[in-house]
Short mmCIF file of C-alpha atoms in Angstrom, two decimals:
data_model
loop_
_atom_site.label_atom_id
_atom_site.label_comp_id
_atom_site.label_asym_id
_atom_site.label_seq_id
_atom_site.Cartn_x
_atom_site.Cartn_y
_atom_site.Cartn_z
CA UNK A 257 42.60 3.64 41.25
CA UNK A 258 44.69 4.53 38.48
CA UNK A 259 44.31 0.85 37.43
CA UNK A 260 40.51 0.52 37.25
CA UNK A 261 42.07 3.88 34.85
CA UNK A 262 43.48 1.72 32.47
CA UNK A 263 41.41 -1.44 32.87
CA UNK A 264 38.66 0.85 31.34
CA UNK A 265 39.97 2.58 29.03
CA UNK A 266 41.05 -0.96 27.55
CA UNK A 267 37.62 -2.13 27.73
CA UNK A 268 36.69 1.60 26.20
CA UNK A 269 38.97 -0.02 22.83
CA UNK A 270 38.16 -3.55 22.97
CA UNK A 271 34.53 -2.44 23.04
CA UNK A 272 35.18 0.19 20.11
CA UNK A 273 37.11 -2.57 18.86
CA UNK A 274 34.56 -5.33 18.64
CA UNK A 275 31.36 -2.85 17.65
CA UNK A 276 33.45 -2.49 14.52
CA UNK A 277 34.93 -6.15 13.89
CA UNK A 278 30.36 -6.51 13.89
CA UNK A 279 29.48 -3.37 12.65
CA UNK A 280 31.66 -3.95 9.41
CA UNK A 281 30.80 -7.75 9.05
CA UNK A 282 27.24 -6.64 9.29
CA UNK A 283 27.97 -4.78 6.54
CA UNK A 284 28.90 -7.07 4.36
CA UNK A 285 26.08 -9.32 4.75
CA UNK A 286 24.42 -6.44 3.95
CA UNK A 287 25.44 -5.05 1.33
CA UNK A 288 26.03 -8.55 -0.28
CA UNK A 289 22.26 -9.19 0.37
CA UNK A 290 21.38 -6.12 -1.49
CA UNK A 291 23.33 -6.24 -4.76
CA UNK A 292 22.10 -10.01 -4.48
CA UNK A 293 18.02 -8.49 -4.78
CA UNK A 294 18.79 -5.63 -6.75
CA UNK A 295 20.46 -7.75 -9.42
CA UNK A 296 17.46 -9.33 -11.52
CA UNK A 297 17.12 -7.59 -14.54
CA UNK A 298 14.04 -8.70 -15.89
CA UNK A 299 11.75 -6.88 -14.54
CA UNK A 300 9.16 -4.68 -15.86
CA UNK A 301 8.36 -1.32 -14.40
CA UNK A 302 4.96 0.79 -13.71
CA UNK A 303 4.56 3.37 -17.08
CA UNK A 304 6.84 6.27 -16.52
CA UNK A 305 9.18 4.21 -14.59
CA UNK A 306 12.67 6.53 -14.31
CA UNK A 307 16.02 4.44 -14.75
CA UNK A 308 15.68 1.49 -12.77
CA UNK A 309 18.98 2.99 -11.11
CA UNK A 310 17.42 5.43 -10.14
CA UNK A 311 13.87 4.12 -9.70
CA UNK A 312 15.81 1.43 -7.05
CA UNK A 313 16.85 5.06 -5.24
CA UNK A 314 13.63 7.23 -6.20
CA UNK A 315 11.07 4.98 -5.15
CA UNK A 316 9.35 4.42 -1.83
CA UNK A 317 7.71 0.93 -1.80
CA UNK A 318 4.53 2.34 -0.94
CA UNK A 319 2.02 0.59 -2.86
CA UNK A 320 0.19 3.77 -3.88
CA UNK A 321 1.18 2.59 -8.01
CA UNK A 322 -0.94 -0.79 -7.36
CA UNK A 323 -3.64 1.14 -5.42
CA UNK A 324 -4.52 2.81 -8.31
CA UNK A 325 -4.24 0.36 -10.71
CA UNK A 326 -7.45 -0.71 -11.71
CA UNK A 327 -6.54 -3.97 -13.92
CA UNK A 328 -5.05 -5.64 -10.85
CA UNK A 329 -1.64 -5.67 -12.89
CA UNK A 330 0.77 -4.13 -10.66
CA UNK A 331 2.11 -6.29 -8.21
CA UNK A 332 5.08 -5.71 -4.66
CA UNK A 333 7.33 -7.57 -4.45
CA UNK A 334 7.25 -9.83 -1.97
CA UNK A 335 9.87 -11.87 0.30
CA UNK A 336 10.60 -14.99 -1.73
CA UNK A 337 9.39 -13.62 -5.38
CA UNK A 338 14.00 -12.51 -5.27
CA UNK A 339 12.96 -9.51 -6.49
CA UNK A 340 13.88 -5.94 -4.80
CA UNK A 341 11.88 -5.82 -2.32
CA UNK A 342 8.27 -3.52 -2.24
CA UNK A 343 9.61 -2.31 -5.65
CA UNK A 344 6.21 -2.62 -8.13
CA UNK A 345 6.29 -4.42 -11.26
CA UNK A 346 4.37 -6.56 -13.09
CA UNK A 347 4.06 -9.74 -15.25
CA UNK A 348 2.22 -9.61 -19.16
CA UNK A 349 1.62 -13.38 -19.22
CA UNK A 350 -0.05 -13.09 -16.27
CA UNK A 351 -1.92 -9.25 -16.59
CA UNK A 352 -0.62 -7.53 -18.98
CA UNK A 353 -1.02 -2.77 -18.36
CA UNK A 354 -4.03 -2.26 -20.41
CA UNK A 355 -2.97 1.25 -21.22
CA UNK A 356 -5.03 3.71 -19.50
CA UNK A 357 -5.67 6.98 -20.94
CA UNK A 358 -5.48 8.86 -17.24
CA UNK A 359 -2.47 6.65 -16.80
CA UNK A 360 -3.78 6.27 -12.11
CA UNK A 361 -0.96 4.64 -11.75
CA UNK A 362 1.40 6.91 -12.32
CA UNK A 363 0.02 10.28 -10.62
CA UNK A 364 -1.12 8.87 -7.59
CA UNK A 365 3.46 8.23 -6.85
CA UNK A 366 4.95 10.51 -4.34
CA UNK A 367 8.36 10.38 -4.60
CA UNK A 368 8.67 11.15 -8.84
CA UNK A 369 10.30 7.77 -9.41
CA UNK A 370 7.45 7.12 -11.72
CA UNK A 371 7.34 9.37 -13.70
CA UNK A 372 4.20 11.97 -14.96
CA UNK A 373 6.51 14.07 -17.37
CA UNK A 374 7.86 11.17 -19.26
CA UNK A 375 4.11 9.74 -20.69
CA UNK A 376 3.06 12.99 -21.64
CA UNK A 377 3.10 14.52 -24.34
CA UNK A 378 1.47 18.49 -25.73
CA UNK A 379 0.42 18.96 -21.57
CA UNK A 380 -1.90 15.82 -21.78
CA UNK A 381 -1.22 12.40 -19.91
CA UNK A 382 0.11 10.03 -23.27
CA UNK A 383 0.25 6.26 -22.26
CA UNK A 384 1.24 5.63 -25.66
CA UNK A 385 4.63 7.67 -24.80
CA UNK A 386 5.09 4.98 -22.23
CA UNK A 387 8.61 2.58 -22.17
CA UNK A 388 7.66 -0.22 -19.83
CA UNK A 389 9.51 -2.44 -22.19
CA UNK A 390 9.34 -4.05 -25.84
CA UNK A 391 7.89 -6.94 -26.90
CA UNK A 392 9.98 -9.15 -28.28
CA UNK A 393 9.30 -12.03 -31.32
CA UNK A 394 10.96 -15.76 -30.78
CA UNK A 395 10.54 -16.91 -34.78
CA UNK A 396 11.43 -20.71 -33.79
CA UNK A 397 7.92 -21.36 -31.21
CA UNK A 398 6.10 -18.63 -32.87
CA UNK A 399 3.49 -20.60 -35.16
CA UNK A 400 2.77 -16.98 -37.53
CA UNK A 401 6.50 -18.19 -38.80
CA UNK A 402 5.69 -22.18 -39.33
CA UNK A 403 2.61 -21.38 -41.95
CA UNK A 404 0.39 -21.73 -39.61
CA UNK A 405 -2.22 -18.48 -39.52
CA UNK A 406 -2.37 -16.90 -36.79
CA UNK A 407 -2.39 -13.10 -36.37
CA UNK A 408 -3.19 -12.64 -31.77
CA UNK A 409 -0.51 -10.71 -31.24
CA UNK A 410 -1.45 -8.11 -33.95
CA UNK A 411 -5.22 -8.12 -33.19
CA UNK A 412 -4.50 -7.98 -29.12
CA UNK A 413 -1.94 -4.58 -29.95
CA UNK A 414 -3.17 -1.84 -28.25
CA UNK A 415 -1.28 0.22 -31.31
CA UNK A 416 -2.67 -2.10 -33.98
CA UNK A 417 -0.37 -2.40 -37.46
CA UNK A 418 1.50 0.51 -35.69
CA UNK A 419 3.75 -1.47 -33.01
CA UNK A 420 3.10 -4.56 -34.55
CA UNK A 421 2.73 -4.86 -38.24
CA UNK A 422 2.14 -7.97 -40.81
CA UNK A 423 5.06 -8.69 -43.71
CA UNK A 424 3.91 -11.08 -46.14
CA UNK A 425 5.96 -13.88 -47.42
CA UNK A 426 5.50 -16.10 -49.77
CA UNK A 427 5.59 -19.81 -48.61
CA UNK A 428 7.52 -21.48 -51.00
CA UNK A 429 7.04 -25.02 -48.84
CA UNK A 430 3.94 -25.17 -49.86
CA UNK A 431 3.58 -22.48 -52.88
CA UNK A 432 1.24 -21.57 -52.66
CA UNK A 433 0.09 -19.70 -49.33
CA UNK A 434 1.39 -17.28 -47.03
CA UNK A 435 3.79 -16.38 -44.33
CA UNK A 436 1.74 -13.25 -42.22
CA UNK A 437 4.95 -12.81 -40.30
CA UNK A 438 4.32 -10.74 -37.01
CA UNK A 439 7.37 -7.54 -36.95
CA UNK A 440 7.77 -5.04 -33.60
CA UNK A 441 7.94 -1.80 -34.47
CA UNK A 442 10.89 -0.97 -31.37
CA UNK A 443 10.15 2.76 -31.91
CA UNK A 444 6.16 2.49 -30.63
CA UNK A 445 5.92 -0.27 -28.36
CA UNK A 446 5.05 0.55 -25.05
CA UNK A 447 5.67 -2.38 -23.78
CA UNK A 448 2.09 -3.38 -22.44
CA UNK A 449 2.36 -6.44 -22.90
CA UNK A 450 -1.04 -7.36 -24.13
CA UNK A 451 0.36 -9.45 -26.95
CA UNK A 452 2.49 -11.24 -24.61
CA UNK A 453 -0.62 -12.15 -22.89
CA UNK A 454 -2.41 -12.19 -26.13
CA UNK A 455 0.14 -15.55 -27.68
CA UNK A 456 -1.99 -18.49 -28.17
CA UNK A 457 1.19 -20.70 -27.61
CA UNK A 458 2.21 -22.77 -24.52
CA UNK A 459 5.08 -20.37 -23.17
CA UNK A 460 4.43 -16.97 -25.14
CA UNK A 461 6.24 -16.55 -28.35
CA UNK A 462 6.09 -12.73 -28.34
CA UNK A 463 7.14 -11.26 -24.62
CA UNK A 464 8.43 -8.86 -22.87
CA UNK A 465 12.04 -7.38 -22.37
CA UNK A 466 13.09 -4.29 -20.52
CA UNK A 467 14.83 -2.05 -23.28
CA UNK A 468 17.57 -1.84 -22.10
CA UNK A 469 17.24 -6.59 -22.76
CA UNK A 470 15.74 -6.11 -25.40
CA UNK A 471 17.84 -4.00 -27.90
CA UNK A 472 20.77 -3.85 -29.36
CA UNK A 473 23.19 -0.54 -30.04
CA UNK A 474 25.08 -0.23 -32.97
CA UNK A 475 27.37 2.33 -31.71
CA UNK A 476 28.56 5.83 -33.84
CA UNK A 477 30.20 3.68 -36.51
CA UNK A 478 27.61 3.83 -38.40
CA UNK A 479 25.67 5.89 -40.65
CA UNK A 480 22.38 4.94 -42.67
CA UNK A 481 23.10 7.04 -45.53
CA UNK A 482 19.33 6.56 -46.94
CA UNK A 483 18.73 8.50 -44.19
CA UNK A 484 18.88 12.58 -44.18
CA UNK A 485 18.56 12.90 -40.22
CA UNK A 486 21.09 10.60 -39.41
CA UNK A 487 23.90 11.43 -42.55
CA UNK A 488 23.45 15.27 -40.22
CA UNK A 489 26.31 13.31 -37.62
CA UNK A 490 29.22 13.27 -40.53
CA UNK A 491 29.41 17.71 -40.78
CA UNK A 492 30.67 17.48 -36.75
CA UNK A 493 32.39 14.34 -37.95
CA UNK A 494 36.08 14.58 -37.16
CA UNK A 495 38.18 12.80 -39.97
CA UNK A 496 40.40 10.04 -39.17
CA UNK A 497 42.75 8.68 -41.88
CA UNK A 498 43.91 4.75 -41.17
CA UNK A 499 46.77 4.20 -43.88
CA UNK A 500 47.94 0.39 -44.93
CA UNK A 501 50.95 -0.21 -47.10
CA UNK A 502 49.90 -2.08 -49.85
CA UNK A 503 52.61 -3.10 -51.96
CA UNK A 504 51.35 -5.13 -55.58
CA UNK A 505 54.52 -7.00 -55.68
CA UNK A 506 54.34 -8.97 -52.35
CA UNK A 507 50.84 -9.91 -53.45
CA UNK A 508 52.48 -11.25 -56.45
CA UNK A 509 55.28 -12.33 -54.27
CA UNK A 510 53.29 -14.64 -51.90
CA UNK A 511 52.03 -16.52 -55.09
CA UNK A 512 55.45 -17.33 -55.95
CA UNK A 513 56.93 -18.37 -52.19
CA UNK A 514 57.87 -21.67 -52.48
CA UNK A 515 57.13 -22.97 -48.62
CA UNK A 516 53.39 -21.89 -48.58
CA UNK A 517 52.15 -23.95 -50.62
CA UNK A 518 52.94 -27.21 -49.82
CA UNK B 191 -12.76 -5.64 36.04
CA UNK B 192 -11.55 -1.35 36.82
CA UNK B 193 -8.64 -2.76 37.80
CA UNK B 194 -8.25 -5.04 34.71
CA UNK B 195 -9.57 -2.07 33.34
CA UNK B 196 -7.09 0.11 35.01
CA UNK B 197 -3.71 -2.18 34.44
CA UNK B 198 -4.52 -2.89 30.78
CA UNK B 199 -6.27 1.00 30.16
CA UNK B 200 -3.45 2.05 28.25
CA UNK B 201 -2.71 -1.11 25.80
CA UNK B 202 -5.93 -1.12 24.84
CA UNK B 203 -5.91 2.21 23.58
CA UNK B 204 -2.48 0.39 22.03
CA UNK B 205 -3.38 -3.03 20.11
CA UNK B 206 -6.41 -0.81 19.15
CA UNK B 207 -4.48 2.09 17.42
CA UNK B 208 -2.32 -0.53 15.95
CA UNK B 209 -4.92 -2.47 14.93
CA UNK B 210 -6.93 -0.18 13.63
CA UNK B 211 -4.16 1.73 11.43
CA UNK B 212 -3.51 -1.52 9.87
CA UNK B 213 -6.89 -2.81 8.32
CA UNK B 214 -7.40 1.10 7.41
CA UNK B 215 -4.68 0.41 5.34
CA UNK B 216 -5.59 -3.02 4.94
CA UNK B 217 -9.36 -1.43 3.17
CA UNK B 218 -7.96 1.02 1.47
CA UNK B 219 -6.38 -2.58 -0.72
CA UNK B 220 -9.18 -4.94 -0.82
CA UNK B 221 -11.89 -2.51 -0.99
CA UNK B 222 -10.56 0.82 -2.01
CA UNK B 223 -11.25 4.02 1.21
CA UNK B 224 -9.58 6.61 1.08
CA UNK B 225 -8.76 7.25 5.54
CA UNK B 226 -5.12 5.25 4.95
CA UNK B 227 -3.87 4.92 1.27
CA UNK B 228 -0.48 2.89 0.54
CA UNK B 229 1.56 1.75 4.07
CA UNK B 230 3.95 3.30 6.57
CA UNK B 231 6.95 4.05 4.10
CA UNK B 232 4.11 6.44 2.30
CA UNK B 233 0.53 7.72 2.66
CA UNK B 234 -2.01 9.54 1.71
CA UNK B 235 -4.17 10.99 4.61
CA UNK B 236 -7.59 11.55 3.00
CA UNK B 237 -6.42 11.45 -0.50
CA UNK B 238 -5.09 14.49 0.39
CA UNK B 239 -2.08 15.02 2.76
CA UNK B 240 1.31 12.85 1.90
CA UNK B 241 2.85 10.98 5.20
CA UNK B 242 6.04 9.68 4.47
CA UNK B 243 8.70 7.55 6.64
CA UNK B 244 12.06 10.43 7.02
CA UNK B 245 14.09 7.98 8.17
CA UNK B 246 13.40 6.52 4.35
CA UNK B 247 13.82 9.87 3.49
CA UNK B 248 17.06 10.15 4.35
CA UNK B 249 18.24 7.00 3.21
CA UNK B 250 16.95 8.21 0.27
CA UNK B 251 18.75 11.23 0.39
CA UNK B 252 21.98 9.53 1.31
CA UNK B 253 21.85 7.86 -1.90
CA UNK B 254 21.97 10.21 -4.02
CA UNK B 255 17.93 10.53 -5.12
CA UNK B 256 16.55 13.43 -5.93
CA UNK B 257 13.74 13.55 -3.48
CA UNK B 258 10.19 15.38 -4.71
CA UNK B 259 8.07 18.41 -3.04
CA UNK B 260 5.15 15.75 -1.95
CA UNK B 261 8.07 13.62 -0.11
CA UNK B 262 9.15 16.26 1.85
CA UNK B 263 6.43 17.67 2.99
CA UNK B 264 5.00 14.24 3.89
CA UNK B 265 8.25 13.39 5.95
CA UNK B 266 7.95 16.55 8.01
CA UNK B 267 4.77 16.30 8.78
CA UNK B 268 5.38 12.78 10.24
CA UNK B 269 8.68 14.30 11.62
CA UNK B 270 6.11 17.48 13.99
CA UNK B 271 4.05 14.60 15.19
CA UNK B 272 6.61 12.89 16.21
CA UNK B 273 8.54 15.66 17.64
CA UNK B 274 5.75 16.54 19.72
CA UNK B 275 4.17 13.66 20.99
CA UNK B 276 7.34 11.26 21.32
CA UNK B 277 9.55 9.61 19.46
CA UNK B 278 8.62 6.02 19.51
CA UNK B 279 4.94 6.44 19.25
CA UNK B 280 5.37 5.14 16.26
CA UNK B 281 7.67 2.00 17.83
CA UNK B 282 4.79 1.12 20.43
CA UNK B 283 1.17 2.81 19.37
CA UNK B 284 2.21 2.29 15.38
CA UNK B 285 4.40 -0.14 14.06
CA UNK B 286 2.84 -3.91 13.26
CA UNK B 287 6.40 -5.86 15.16
CA UNK B 288 5.65 -3.78 18.65
CA UNK B 289 2.48 -7.09 18.18
CA UNK B 290 5.17 -9.94 17.54
CA UNK B 291 7.91 -8.91 19.92
CA UNK B 292 5.24 -7.62 23.10
CA UNK B 293 4.33 -11.01 22.55
CA UNK B 294 8.02 -12.42 23.30
CA UNK B 295 8.37 -10.63 26.11
CA UNK B 296 5.50 -11.87 27.57
CA UNK B 297 6.29 -15.14 26.73
CA UNK B 298 9.36 -14.91 27.20
CA UNK B 299 8.31 -13.91 31.03
CA UNK B 300 5.68 -16.55 31.81
CA UNK B 301 8.50 -19.32 30.84
CA UNK B 302 10.69 -17.58 33.20
CA UNK B 303 13.47 -17.35 30.72
CA UNK B 304 14.36 -13.68 31.30
CA UNK B 305 15.21 -14.91 34.98
CA UNK B 306 17.68 -17.47 33.57
CA UNK B 307 19.70 -14.70 31.43
CA UNK B 308 19.86 -11.51 33.84
CA UNK B 309 22.21 -10.22 32.33
CA UNK B 310 21.97 -8.41 28.62
CA UNK B 311 25.42 -9.41 26.96
CA UNK B 312 24.19 -6.35 23.54
CA UNK B 313 24.80 -2.81 23.57
CA UNK B 314 21.25 -0.87 23.59
CA UNK B 315 23.48 1.57 21.34
CA UNK B 316 23.95 -1.06 18.68
CA UNK B 317 20.35 0.79 16.85
CA UNK B 318 22.34 3.85 16.94
CA UNK B 319 25.29 1.71 14.90
CA UNK B 320 22.94 -0.04 12.62
CA UNK B 321 21.40 3.05 11.76
CA UNK B 322 24.38 5.60 10.77
CA UNK B 323 25.55 1.56 8.22
CA UNK B 324 22.34 2.03 6.71
CA UNK B 325 23.33 5.24 5.57
CA UNK B 326 26.92 4.38 4.59
CA UNK B 327 25.52 1.39 2.79
CA UNK B 328 22.76 3.71 1.09
CA UNK B 329 25.62 6.10 -0.10
CA UNK B 330 27.75 3.33 -1.58
CA UNK B 331 25.01 1.05 -3.14
CA UNK B 332 22.90 3.65 -4.27
CA UNK B 333 19.81 1.77 -2.78
CA UNK B 334 17.97 2.19 0.04
CA UNK B 335 19.56 0.00 2.52
CA UNK B 336 17.38 -0.82 5.79
CA UNK B 337 13.98 -0.25 3.20
CA UNK B 338 15.16 -3.67 1.18
CA UNK B 339 15.66 -5.79 5.00
CA UNK B 340 13.51 -4.05 7.22
CA UNK B 341 10.35 -6.30 8.73
CA UNK B 342 9.15 -3.67 9.52
CA UNK B 343 7.87 -2.29 5.93
CA UNK B 344 7.93 -6.15 5.27
CA UNK B 345 5.77 -6.74 7.93
CA UNK B 346 2.94 -3.85 7.08
CA UNK B 347 3.54 -4.31 3.42
CA UNK B 348 2.85 -8.08 3.71
CA UNK B 349 -0.71 -7.74 5.46
CA UNK B 350 -1.64 -4.62 3.35
CA UNK B 351 -0.53 -6.45 0.15
CA UNK B 352 0.29 -9.66 0.48
CA UNK B 353 2.93 -11.45 2.50
CA UNK B 354 4.68 -14.11 1.06
CA UNK B 355 7.66 -15.53 3.14
CA UNK B 356 7.43 -11.95 5.23
CA UNK B 357 6.57 -14.89 8.10
CA UNK B 358 9.58 -16.21 8.23
CA UNK B 359 11.44 -12.86 9.32
CA UNK B 360 8.54 -12.32 12.01
CA UNK B 361 9.33 -15.56 13.23
CA UNK B 362 13.07 -15.16 13.23
CA UNK B 363 12.55 -11.90 15.40
CA UNK B 364 10.27 -13.91 17.53
CA UNK B 365 12.31 -16.22 18.47
CA UNK B 366 15.51 -14.34 18.58
CA UNK B 367 13.36 -11.54 20.75
CA UNK B 368 11.93 -14.80 22.94
CA UNK B 369 14.67 -17.06 22.93
CA UNK B 370 18.39 -15.61 22.56
CA UNK B 371 18.36 -11.47 23.47
CA UNK B 372 15.67 -9.60 25.52
CA UNK B 373 13.26 -7.27 23.72
CA UNK B 374 16.03 -7.81 21.29
CA UNK B 375 14.85 -6.46 17.69
CA UNK B 376 13.15 -3.25 18.82
CA UNK B 377 15.40 -2.39 21.89
CA UNK B 378 18.81 -3.55 20.18
CA UNK B 379 19.27 -3.49 16.09
CA UNK B 380 15.85 -1.81 14.72
CA UNK B 381 17.67 1.51 12.69
CA UNK B 382 14.26 2.97 12.59
CA UNK B 383 13.25 2.86 16.34
CA UNK B 384 17.56 4.42 17.31
CA UNK B 385 15.87 7.03 14.61
CA UNK B 386 12.94 7.80 15.86
CA UNK B 387 14.64 7.76 19.31
CA UNK B 388 16.97 10.54 18.51
CA UNK B 389 13.27 12.95 17.64
CA UNK B 390 11.55 11.80 21.22
CA UNK B 391 14.54 13.26 23.16
CA UNK B 392 12.93 16.44 21.69
CA UNK B 393 9.21 15.45 22.35
CA UNK B 394 6.96 17.15 24.86
CA UNK B 395 4.46 14.25 26.43
CA UNK B 396 7.32 12.47 28.72
CA UNK B 397 6.35 10.00 31.50
CA UNK B 398 6.99 11.42 34.81
CA UNK B 399 8.02 9.77 38.48
CA UNK B 400 7.78 11.35 41.59
CA UNK B 401 9.74 9.53 44.51
CA UNK B 402 6.92 9.63 47.19
CA UNK B 403 4.48 7.99 45.54
CA UNK B 404 7.20 4.78 45.11
CA UNK B 405 7.12 1.57 46.55
CA UNK B 406 10.20 0.11 45.11
CA UNK B 407 8.55 -2.96 43.72
CA UNK B 408 9.51 -2.34 40.44
CA UNK B 409 6.67 -3.91 38.68
CA UNK B 410 7.88 -1.17 36.16
CA UNK B 411 10.90 -2.19 35.48
CA UNK B 412 9.81 -5.34 34.90
CA UNK B 413 7.20 -4.82 32.29
CA UNK B 414 9.06 -1.88 30.57
CA UNK B 415 10.68 -2.64 26.87
CA UNK B 416 13.07 -0.08 27.67
CA UNK B 417 13.91 -0.44 31.32
CA UNK B 418 17.67 1.74 30.96
CA UNK B 419 15.60 4.64 30.75
CA UNK B 420 13.64 4.28 34.28
CA UNK B 421 17.28 4.73 36.44
CA UNK B 422 14.78 7.42 38.49
CA UNK B 423 12.48 5.17 39.37
CA UNK B 424 12.31 4.96 43.71
CA UNK B 425 15.71 7.08 43.74
CA UNK B 426 14.37 11.12 42.42
CA UNK B 427 11.50 12.62 41.60
CA UNK B 428 11.86 13.18 37.60
CA UNK B 429 10.61 12.84 33.96
CA UNK B 430 11.90 10.25 32.20
CA UNK B 431 13.94 12.50 29.66
CA UNK B 432 15.75 9.14 27.01
CA UNK B 433 14.62 9.82 23.95
CA UNK B 434 14.28 5.55 23.74
CA UNK B 435 11.24 5.92 26.31
CA UNK B 436 8.82 4.15 23.82
CA UNK B 437 5.43 6.38 25.57
CA UNK B 438 3.48 2.90 26.28
CA UNK B 439 2.41 3.40 29.42
CA UNK B 440 2.93 0.15 30.60
CA UNK B 441 4.47 1.48 33.22
CA UNK B 442 1.80 3.93 34.25
CA UNK B 443 -0.56 1.21 34.38
CA UNK B 444 1.02 -1.49 36.33
CA UNK B 445 2.00 1.25 39.44
CA UNK B 446 -0.63 0.34 41.68
CA UNK B 447 1.04 3.43 43.50
CA UNK B 448 0.05 6.60 41.37
CA UNK B 449 4.19 6.76 41.17
CA UNK B 450 3.74 7.30 37.60
CA UNK B 451 1.94 9.60 35.13
CA UNK B 452 2.38 11.63 32.33
CA UNK B 453 3.34 14.80 31.93
CA UNK B 454 4.06 17.74 29.45
CA UNK B 455 7.77 18.50 29.75
CA UNK B 456 9.00 21.50 30.86
CA UNK B 457 6.24 21.72 33.23
CA UNK B 458 7.51 18.53 34.74
CA UNK B 459 10.59 20.37 34.81
CA UNK B 460 9.76 23.51 36.69
CA UNK B 461 7.46 21.40 38.73
CA UNK B 462 10.89 19.43 40.22
CA UNK B 463 13.13 22.32 39.69
CA UNK B 464 10.48 24.41 42.02
CA UNK B 465 9.76 22.47 44.85
#
């Protein structure tokens, strides 16, 4: 009896250790895989999508937004797409977002991963408030920057003249023509991708990137002195003075020191 | 013909249910039908009733997401439904992977792979470990961990929205079940099955065994994907109380002696204690 009890206990401990080992190993592989698929940052999400980090927590991968889209814009990531599995995204060069005024994809979301209030202004759905990404122009390959007349992206933009405007500039090479350069205004652009779809170059010279990828950040150090709103930040600013000792003599002496000259 | 029907009637109903659910979801995508929209993770029944996977909701909770009212209501409805009719009814009557693993199990019996490896080395409790692990990974990484690797959603979503490389996952499960471990995926690994096992512990609809009728032919044990739940066969008249029973009813239809039948939990209990 006694020996049996001991061997049972041993077996139990061994089994526990074994299970714990397998679980830990499985956990490592699993989390490494999850880390891998969630690392892709260049995904464009449907309008109203919350912050990517929260989106991955919240999206239940049901595809109701995909079903709701009348233009088949939205896709669900399949195995082999190397994107977070089952989450909705779109490729503007294939099918852009056509910015439906009733935004059918957003209210159907059961989990709030597509947030209705982020695309609502004055209690009305407003697709112009959407923020799917930001159009970025590669001025090297954009033929308008070469001097060839093209305003395909400007014309395709649903916020014509607001999100993309055309800037005229003299073409010094010919001396008698103008460059008509497209300029994207980040505060208006919704990232729908109609410009990317319309771009005539072989690979689109204007393309949509997620805002976090497309934009830089000036930080708090610089203030627009000509902008009253921006200047207000000075009111609460703390004064930090840094003093550097400047010696007039050492400046003059530096010119006289012989070693430094050679 | 009558015996054929008798021996396969539940199997027929199960395949019919599984396939019609798939077709309804598929048609919602292809033709815009609105009977069942979405997929098994979350869907909309007749454009009004929300249905959501409670296990997915649990992972979202672990990941630290804010759960919306729609999702909670949907998960609640599904939970109540499976609490009543048997948790793993999902596994045998709804889940599309069941068709793959059942095919592997059938082929396994036909090829005689079963006869070679009688003893299964793996524990059936593994699924509960995976279940806990999925919640831990969800909490640490802030992501619904199982949803990112789930072959169930992969296959189901794949059939509704496009499969991609999902077929490879199915092939792996099929071969694993066929050659490596009998009922390997559904019976040992799948955490969703584990989750529904826990729900099924409380369900009302049970398979009940009557010892007087049993002739010890053991056909039920051969065909049962979770044969440990049939431990009472030939010994006692008891209902199957383990939540691991999938209520697939294969045991009922293969039994030629009327020793197994569906029953309601408390009625069956009273009957056994009353005698």
